[in-house]
């Protein structure tokens, strides 16, 4: 960050108290316990076990005179007392209060006074159609592992695995749409992030390497006593994005279903750990080293799907 750069806004921690701390926002600011990979000028660290490692992002758009807050957490974020939907940018303006864990934050800016406000009295449902890149990661043999593992051990070890992965996803500008123990769904909207296909593939490759690094340190093992592995699917296509204020964003449709089905066969029976659909391959073919295409059947769907494999070095 240039020393001459002037902040466009500020985020006050514990506003109006003797513990108030004011943090400048230049273009974006990540809030969380760690915010790994984010430089000091773009992160606010909060030491609170209720705060996710990467919990919230505040984004400023100087050209459009708009400011938004994006919840990246598992525990949720409240805007003026109302929980906002995960991974969905919500307009904020000067004076708005955000609750992150037990910490209260106030957004302050002379420039962003009229960005917008969410009416806490109104329940809003919307369904948008969007072209998206999606990545689904699925733990191989999870059902067997969970059957013979105590719940507290299972949760503690999965947090050690998925905690760094959520930070990795934030660095790749993806949004965590769904998380269900053994699987996660990450999404990128092409209308907002044109380089989404590359970011999605990069994330899947980086996540595969991350699992290889972290899994040997976990108490969890597959039925053969080996470290956990994950299968990854990277797809590109249309999806219906449905959100209800106070609930997570839902991304539904055949593309989403295909991503989950492919993740369930990736890394199994000699297949590469990362499988990419033909649509995704054709979009990023010149950037990666793919294996030869092959056709696979996917549970619950007719016909076959042509996929390409990537095995990270």
C-alpha positions as a printed Julia matrix, in Angstrom:
313×3 Matrix{Float64}:
   0.0     0.0     0.0
   1.39    3.36   -0.99
   2.17    5.65    1.91
   0.3     8.42    0.07
  -2.9     6.41   -0.3
  -5.82    7.81    1.65
  -8.4     5.47    3.18
 -11.91    5.78    1.71
 -13.58    4.48    4.87
 -12.94    3.18    8.35
 -14.12    0.31   10.54
 -14.44    1.07   14.23
 -14.06   -1.82   16.68
 -16.04   -1.43   19.94
 -17.44    1.91   18.73
 -18.28    4.51   21.33
 -16.39    2.77   24.13
 -13.07    3.36   25.8
 -11.74    0.38   23.83
 -12.64    1.85   20.45
 -10.1     1.14   17.72
 -10.43    2.65   14.22
  -9.01    0.73   11.25
  -8.67    2.31    7.78
 -10.17    0.7     4.68
  -8.43    1.49    1.39
 -10.28   -0.78   -1.07
 -11.12   -3.9     0.93
 -10.68   -5.19    4.45
 -10.84   -8.79    5.69
 -11.91   -9.44    9.27
 -11.14  -12.67   11.1
  -8.94  -14.51   13.57
  -6.19  -15.13   11.02
  -7.0   -13.92    7.46
  -4.0   -15.91    6.24
  -2.35  -14.61    3.08
  -3.8   -11.11    3.5
  -1.38   -8.24    4.13
  -1.67   -6.04    7.22
  -3.17   -3.12    5.28
  -6.13   -5.27    4.27
  -6.96   -7.26    7.41
  -8.37   -6.74   10.89
  -7.59   -9.55   13.32
 -10.0   -10.27   16.15
  -9.0   -12.74   18.87
 -12.36  -14.37   19.52
 -13.14  -18.11   19.23
 -16.57  -17.22   17.8
 -14.89  -15.42   14.9
 -13.91  -17.56   11.91
 -10.36  -17.52   10.61
 -11.63  -15.47    7.67
 -15.01  -14.15    8.76
 -15.99  -11.04    6.83
 -14.88   -8.87    3.94
 -15.77   -5.2     3.48
 -15.43   -4.06   -0.13
 -15.37   -0.52   -1.47
 -16.23    0.4    -5.06
 -15.1     4.0    -5.55
 -16.33    4.14   -9.15
 -19.88    3.13   -8.25
 -19.84    4.88   -4.89
 -20.85    1.64   -3.18
 -19.73   -0.37   -0.18
 -20.64   -3.97    0.61
 -20.1    -6.52    3.35
 -19.63  -10.22    2.53
 -20.02  -12.88    5.19
 -17.39  -15.63    4.76
 -17.96  -17.36    8.08
 -19.52  -20.48    9.55
 -21.04  -18.65   12.54
 -22.6   -15.77   10.62
 -22.51  -11.98   10.58
 -25.25   -9.55   11.6
 -25.89   -6.19    9.96
 -27.86   -3.83   12.19
 -29.09   -6.83   14.15
 -30.14   -8.96   11.15
 -28.14  -11.97   10.01
 -26.95  -11.58    6.43
 -26.75  -14.45    3.98
 -23.38  -16.06    3.55
 -21.27  -15.22    0.49
 -23.82  -12.66   -0.73
 -22.59   -9.03   -0.9
 -24.89   -6.78    1.1
 -24.84   -2.99    0.66
 -23.72   -1.0     3.69
 -23.43    2.7     4.42
 -21.8     4.92    6.97
 -23.13    4.29   10.46
 -24.09    0.65    9.88
 -23.18   -1.78   12.67
 -21.77   -5.26   11.99
 -21.62   -7.97   14.64
 -18.77  -10.47   14.2
 -18.67  -13.01   17.01
 -18.92  -10.89   20.16
 -17.23   -7.89   18.51
 -19.27   -4.94   17.27
 -17.96   -2.97   14.29
 -19.17    0.32   12.86
 -18.64    1.27    9.22
 -17.71    4.94    8.87
 -17.21    6.95    5.69
 -17.99   10.42    4.41
 -18.03    9.01    0.88
 -20.26    5.98    1.36
 -23.22    7.53    3.16
 -25.92    6.25    0.83
 -24.66    2.84   -0.33
 -27.89    1.25    0.82
 -29.42   -0.33    3.86
 -31.08   -3.65    4.54
 -34.5    -3.3     6.15
 -34.46   -5.72    9.09
 -38.28   -5.75    9.13
 -38.52   -7.1     5.62
 -37.98  -10.7     4.55
 -36.53  -10.8     1.06
 -36.28  -13.82   -1.2
 -34.71  -13.65   -4.61
 -33.68  -16.13   -7.25
 -31.02  -15.17   -9.78
 -29.65  -17.14  -12.69
 -25.87  -16.92  -12.9
 -23.0   -18.48  -14.79
 -20.71  -19.91  -12.17
 -17.51  -21.79  -11.61
 -17.91  -24.33   -8.82
 -15.57  -26.57   -6.86
 -16.74  -29.42   -4.65
 -14.32  -31.26   -2.38
 -15.31  -34.57   -0.83
 -13.45  -36.67    1.77
 -12.83  -40.18    0.49
 -14.19  -42.97    2.77
 -15.73  -40.36    5.11
 -18.72  -42.54    5.99
 -16.48  -45.29    7.33
 -14.2   -42.83    9.12
 -17.12  -41.09   10.85
 -18.73  -44.41   11.84
 -15.75  -45.4    13.98
 -14.64  -41.97   15.26
 -15.97  -40.14   18.32
 -17.83  -36.96   17.39
 -15.56  -34.62   19.35
 -12.44  -36.05   17.71
 -14.1   -35.92   14.31
 -15.08  -32.25   14.67
 -11.69  -31.18   16.03
  -9.79  -32.85   13.21
 -12.11  -31.62   10.47
 -11.69  -28.08   11.78
  -7.92  -28.48   11.51
  -8.43  -29.55    7.91
 -11.14  -27.16    6.76
  -9.98  -24.11    8.71
  -6.92  -23.51    6.51
  -8.99  -24.47    3.49
 -11.47  -21.66    4.11
  -8.57  -19.21    4.3
  -7.21  -20.68    1.07
 -10.6   -20.18   -0.56
 -10.68  -16.54    0.53
  -7.29  -15.98   -1.09
  -8.73  -17.38   -4.32
 -11.72  -15.01   -4.04
 -14.22  -17.86   -3.79
 -17.32  -18.0    -1.6
 -18.21  -20.96    0.6
 -21.77  -21.76   -0.44
 -22.26  -24.97    1.5
 -20.37  -27.13    3.98
 -21.6   -30.52    5.16
 -18.93  -32.23    7.22
 -17.21  -34.25    4.55
 -17.82  -31.92    1.6
 -17.68  -28.24    0.72
 -19.07  -26.28   -2.2
 -17.18  -23.18   -3.32
 -18.54  -20.82   -5.97
 -17.42  -17.94   -8.17
 -19.84  -15.81  -10.23
 -18.41  -14.96  -13.64
 -20.37  -11.7   -13.87
 -18.47  -10.41  -10.86
 -15.2   -12.29  -11.26
 -14.33  -12.81  -14.95
 -11.23  -14.86  -14.05
 -13.4   -17.25  -12.01
 -12.55  -20.42  -14.03
  -8.82  -19.99  -13.42
  -9.34  -19.16   -9.75
 -11.52  -22.24   -9.31
  -9.0   -24.63  -10.87
  -6.14  -23.0    -8.97
  -8.07  -23.45   -5.73
  -8.74  -27.14   -6.39
  -5.06  -27.78   -7.11
  -3.93  -25.8    -4.06
  -6.53  -27.53   -1.87
  -5.26  -30.95   -2.98
  -1.76  -29.97   -1.92
  -3.07  -28.56    1.35
  -4.79  -31.84    2.21
  -1.57  -33.73    1.49
   0.26  -31.45    3.94
  -2.32  -31.36    6.74
  -3.82  -34.87    6.67
  -0.73  -36.73    7.95
  -0.9   -34.61   11.12
  -4.52  -35.57   11.85
  -5.69  -38.37   14.1
  -8.24  -39.32   11.44
  -7.2   -42.11    9.1
  -8.89  -44.0     6.3
  -9.83  -47.67    6.8
  -6.32  -48.74    5.72
  -4.68  -46.46    8.3
  -3.53  -43.94    5.7
  -3.99  -40.13    5.87
  -7.28  -38.75    4.6
  -7.61  -37.84    0.94
 -10.17  -35.75   -0.9
 -11.65  -35.85   -4.38
 -12.27  -32.57   -6.17
 -14.6   -31.59   -9.02
 -14.37  -28.32  -10.96
 -17.35  -27.41  -13.13
 -18.62  -24.47  -15.16
 -22.25  -23.77  -15.95
 -25.5   -22.05  -15.09
 -27.07  -22.21  -11.66
 -30.01  -20.75   -9.8
 -28.86  -18.69   -6.85
 -31.55  -18.44   -4.2
 -31.24  -16.45   -1.0
 -33.53  -15.71    1.89
 -32.47  -12.96    4.27
 -31.19  -14.66    7.41
 -30.22  -17.9     5.64
 -27.26  -19.15    3.6
 -27.19  -18.74   -0.16
 -28.4   -21.77   -2.05
 -26.86  -22.64   -5.41
 -28.99  -25.23   -7.16
 -29.37  -26.91  -10.53
 -27.83  -29.68  -12.62
 -24.39  -28.03  -12.62
 -24.3   -28.14   -8.82
 -25.52  -31.73   -8.77
 -22.87  -32.7   -11.32
 -20.14  -31.11   -9.2
 -21.13  -33.16   -6.15
 -21.42  -36.37   -8.16
 -17.99  -35.93   -9.77
 -16.34  -35.13   -6.44
 -17.68  -38.45   -5.19
 -15.69  -40.39   -7.78
 -12.57  -38.19   -8.05
  -9.46  -39.74   -6.53
 -11.08  -43.19   -6.45
 -10.35  -46.3    -8.51
  -7.19  -44.83  -10.03
  -8.8   -41.55  -11.1
  -6.93  -38.24  -10.62
  -7.82  -36.28   -7.46
  -9.11  -33.32   -9.49
 -11.7   -33.86  -12.22
 -12.65  -31.03  -14.56
 -15.66  -31.01  -16.88
 -15.24  -30.47  -20.61
 -16.8   -27.0   -20.39
 -14.27  -25.97  -17.77
 -11.39  -27.66  -19.61
 -12.18  -25.86  -22.86
 -12.16  -22.53  -21.02
  -8.75  -22.97  -19.35
  -7.08  -25.61  -21.55
  -4.02  -23.5   -22.33
  -3.16  -22.9   -18.66
  -2.89  -26.41  -17.2
  -1.55  -29.85  -17.98
  -4.53  -32.16  -18.29
  -4.67  -35.89  -18.76
  -6.54  -37.54  -21.62
 -10.33  -37.11  -21.49
 -12.52  -40.0   -20.39
 -16.22  -40.56  -19.88
 -17.81  -41.32  -16.53
 -21.32  -42.15  -15.42
 -22.69  -40.07  -12.56
 -25.19  -41.4   -10.04
 -28.77  -40.32  -10.66
 -28.05  -38.75  -14.05
 -28.53  -40.28  -17.49
 -25.72  -40.62  -20.01
 -22.05  -39.96  -19.34
 -19.92  -36.89  -18.71
 -16.56  -36.21  -20.35
 -13.97  -35.17  -17.8
 -10.27  -34.35  -17.67
  -7.98  -35.11  -14.78
  -5.31  -33.06  -13.02
  -2.79  -34.6   -10.67
  -0.89  -31.81   -8.85
   2.89  -32.31   -8.77
